XYZ file of C-alpha atoms in Angstrom:
245
model
C 91.387 109.622 78.438
C 94.375 110.918 76.465
C 94.410 114.369 78.072
C 94.202 112.891 81.545
C 96.801 110.289 80.614
C 99.238 112.919 79.386
C 98.917 114.651 82.739
C 99.662 111.419 84.590
C 102.679 110.669 82.402
C 104.011 114.219 82.703
C 103.742 114.082 86.474
C 105.521 110.731 86.478
C 108.308 112.034 84.252
C 108.856 115.161 86.343
C 108.868 113.068 89.507
C 111.500 110.692 88.100
C 113.692 113.192 86.277
C 116.207 114.084 89.041
C 116.904 110.443 89.854
C 117.125 109.365 86.225
C 119.559 112.179 85.450
C 121.860 110.921 88.196
C 121.557 107.319 87.048
C 122.253 108.428 83.487
C 125.407 110.247 84.557
C 126.519 107.264 86.627
C 125.981 104.941 83.673
C 127.736 107.267 81.221
C 130.760 107.706 83.489
C 131.164 103.985 84.125
C 133.618 102.369 81.668
C 132.050 99.944 79.203
C 134.439 97.246 80.380
C 132.793 97.277 83.833
C 129.860 95.149 82.728
C 128.695 94.146 86.196
C 128.564 97.740 87.411
C 126.689 98.927 84.333
C 124.143 96.134 84.748
C 123.711 97.043 88.421
C 123.090 100.683 87.496
C 120.400 99.715 84.995
C 118.700 97.366 87.446
C 118.643 100.009 90.166
C 117.297 102.630 87.777
C 114.548 100.231 86.718
C 113.569 99.609 90.341
C 113.246 103.372 90.800
C 111.079 103.693 87.687
C 108.815 100.844 88.800
C 108.475 101.650 92.481
C 107.880 105.368 91.900
C 104.557 104.464 90.287
C 103.057 103.325 93.593
C 102.974 106.636 95.512
C 101.777 108.353 92.329
C 98.736 106.067 92.245
C 99.633 104.471 88.904
C 99.388 100.984 90.346
C 98.836 99.220 93.656
C 99.402 95.823 95.229
C 97.077 93.938 97.540
C 98.074 91.464 100.245
C 96.833 88.708 97.911
C 99.397 89.826 95.301
C 96.671 91.241 93.098
C 98.031 94.060 90.970
C 95.769 96.972 90.113
C 97.019 99.232 87.332
C 95.784 102.627 86.223
C 92.357 102.391 84.620
C 93.606 104.706 81.855
C 94.476 102.432 78.927
C 96.427 105.231 77.228
C 98.786 105.486 80.204
C 99.387 101.740 80.199
C 100.004 101.574 76.453
C 102.357 104.559 76.630
C 104.376 102.999 79.454
C 104.612 99.718 77.569
C 105.647 101.520 74.397
C 108.277 103.565 76.217
C 109.675 100.363 77.708
C 110.137 98.910 74.229
C 111.755 102.185 73.154
C 114.192 101.920 76.064
C 115.120 98.412 74.922
C 115.920 99.815 71.482
C 117.998 102.603 73.036
C 119.972 100.080 75.092
C 120.591 97.955 72.007
C 122.144 100.962 70.296
C 123.988 102.610 73.187
C 125.205 99.579 75.152
C 126.435 97.045 72.570
C 128.746 95.458 75.133
C 125.673 94.500 77.170
C 123.548 93.656 74.169
C 126.040 90.953 73.218
C 124.894 89.112 76.348
C 121.349 88.855 74.991
C 119.927 85.571 73.741
C 116.396 86.209 72.551
C 115.724 82.592 71.668
C 117.481 79.292 72.293
C 116.511 76.196 70.365
C 113.074 75.997 68.758
C 111.480 79.486 68.983
C 107.905 78.227 68.624
C 108.391 75.658 71.366
C 109.996 78.282 73.574
C 107.075 80.681 73.157
C 104.614 77.879 73.897
C 106.521 76.942 77.046
C 106.626 80.593 78.091
C 102.862 80.873 77.665
C 102.239 77.704 79.672
C 104.566 78.821 82.472
C 102.873 82.221 82.574
C 99.484 80.536 82.905
C 100.774 78.231 85.636
C 101.932 81.303 87.551
C 98.900 83.477 86.933
C 95.819 81.264 86.685
C 95.924 79.871 90.261
C 96.205 83.401 91.668
C 93.462 84.663 89.370
C 91.148 81.895 90.579
C 92.111 82.460 94.221
C 91.508 86.197 93.900
C 88.156 85.589 92.235
C 88.811 87.874 89.281
C 85.706 87.963 87.077
C 86.392 90.139 84.053
C 82.734 90.617 83.167
C 82.038 92.021 86.630
C 84.798 94.653 86.496
C 83.653 97.994 85.127
C 85.623 99.049 82.049
C 87.750 95.900 81.985
C 87.524 95.256 78.240
C 88.315 98.861 77.322
C 91.266 98.771 79.714
C 92.576 95.370 78.574
C 94.343 96.364 75.289
C 96.454 98.944 77.114
C 97.215 96.394 79.809
C 98.374 93.885 77.192
C 100.863 96.434 75.835
C 102.106 97.192 79.344
C 102.279 93.554 80.452
C 104.443 92.455 77.560
C 106.233 95.738 76.800
C 107.280 96.710 80.323
C 108.105 93.142 81.276
C 110.186 92.799 78.125
C 112.378 95.578 79.515
C 112.545 93.869 82.903
C 113.448 90.551 81.292
C 116.117 92.170 79.118
C 117.727 93.548 82.269
C 117.411 90.514 84.541
C 117.474 87.611 82.107
C 119.260 89.168 79.158
C 122.004 91.242 80.757
C 122.341 89.890 84.306
C 121.784 86.211 83.589
C 123.778 86.427 80.375
C 126.686 87.971 82.270
C 126.467 85.415 85.067
C 126.570 82.541 82.588
C 130.085 83.689 81.729
C 131.079 83.315 85.377
C 129.178 80.249 86.644
C 127.109 77.343 85.343
C 123.848 78.179 83.508
C 121.754 76.699 86.322
C 123.516 78.717 88.994
C 123.214 81.828 86.845
C 119.469 81.200 86.576
C 119.137 80.739 90.334
C 121.055 83.952 91.020
C 118.955 85.822 88.475
C 115.728 84.572 90.050
C 116.778 85.445 93.587
C 118.069 88.847 92.460
C 114.710 89.503 90.800
C 112.883 88.837 94.071
C 115.433 90.824 96.085
C 114.853 93.816 93.824
C 111.216 93.738 94.963
C 112.198 93.933 98.642
C 111.920 97.724 98.849
C 108.516 97.560 97.167
C 107.342 94.773 99.483
C 108.756 96.020 102.775
C 108.671 99.797 102.455
C 106.576 101.156 99.600
C 103.611 98.818 100.121
C 104.544 97.114 103.425
C 102.920 93.890 102.176
C 105.956 91.803 103.050
C 106.432 88.119 102.377
C 103.523 87.417 99.954
C 105.063 89.774 97.394
C 108.554 88.396 97.941
C 107.377 84.781 97.720
C 105.481 85.369 94.487
C 108.336 87.295 92.888
C 110.801 84.591 93.938
C 108.695 81.877 92.305
C 108.087 84.061 89.261
C 111.742 85.057 89.017
C 113.009 81.488 89.236
C 110.447 80.277 86.698
C 111.346 82.995 84.192
C 115.062 82.442 84.775
C 114.730 78.724 84.043
C 112.697 79.467 80.920
C 115.433 81.875 79.832
C 118.128 79.274 80.502
C 116.436 76.739 78.245
C 114.582 78.838 75.676
C 115.806 82.453 75.809
C 114.685 85.929 76.847
C 111.650 86.160 74.557
C 109.909 83.083 76.027
C 110.768 84.361 79.521
C 109.092 87.648 78.590
C 105.986 85.766 77.463
C 105.916 83.895 80.784
C 106.347 87.057 82.840
C 103.913 89.155 80.834
C 101.233 86.466 80.806
C 101.430 85.976 84.571
C 101.062 89.704 85.233
C 98.254 90.057 82.702
C 96.281 87.285 84.374
C 96.415 88.777 87.873
C 96.013 92.434 86.904
C 92.833 94.483 87.278
C 91.992 98.152 86.640
C 92.791 100.501 89.506
C 89.437 102.191 90.091
C 89.335 105.190 92.408
């Protein structure tokens, strides 16, 4: 598992390297005072990192918005861990953006509970509709721990970018509700290339990501980025299955 996983991750890294180098240069050359531009660069780089996984066979989407991830738990855990590492790097190298972060607002325990409930409301109906039966999926329980790390680790990075940086920046320009709405719509719009070109699945993906984006943005507005991460990660975890080839 580990040897095969290292090969997958190496291939992914080599595939991404030219684009990430350019994004890194763009980010480094952009003055720190240009917050909006720096946020845009990070969002675009994230979209590249996410969407590049599809042609490499690391994940796939069905027309029913069922997400199948690599069956290699090591790959999933490594990607989730690297996402958390990237968050730590951003905290150290982009303090002007990190000041926009609000991990929790109000009662943290209540926020986490709300995030969990929202994630279940997003994921459970789709899981039931898709007929996911964990006990009938070969290797599901071996795969699940890696998927948990990916679901919450990778989506923590996505939430930091969309709800921490973007929504935090927008709240300085407009009302919190409008900032949340913009953040949610932007989240869905950043799935347009994935929906219309990479997978060609179209509106089901965009509709789900719009609902998910708005829900997470509203959770962030009221309770902070961490509860929004719980909502996002839980929803993805519930609708994910191993990608068996």
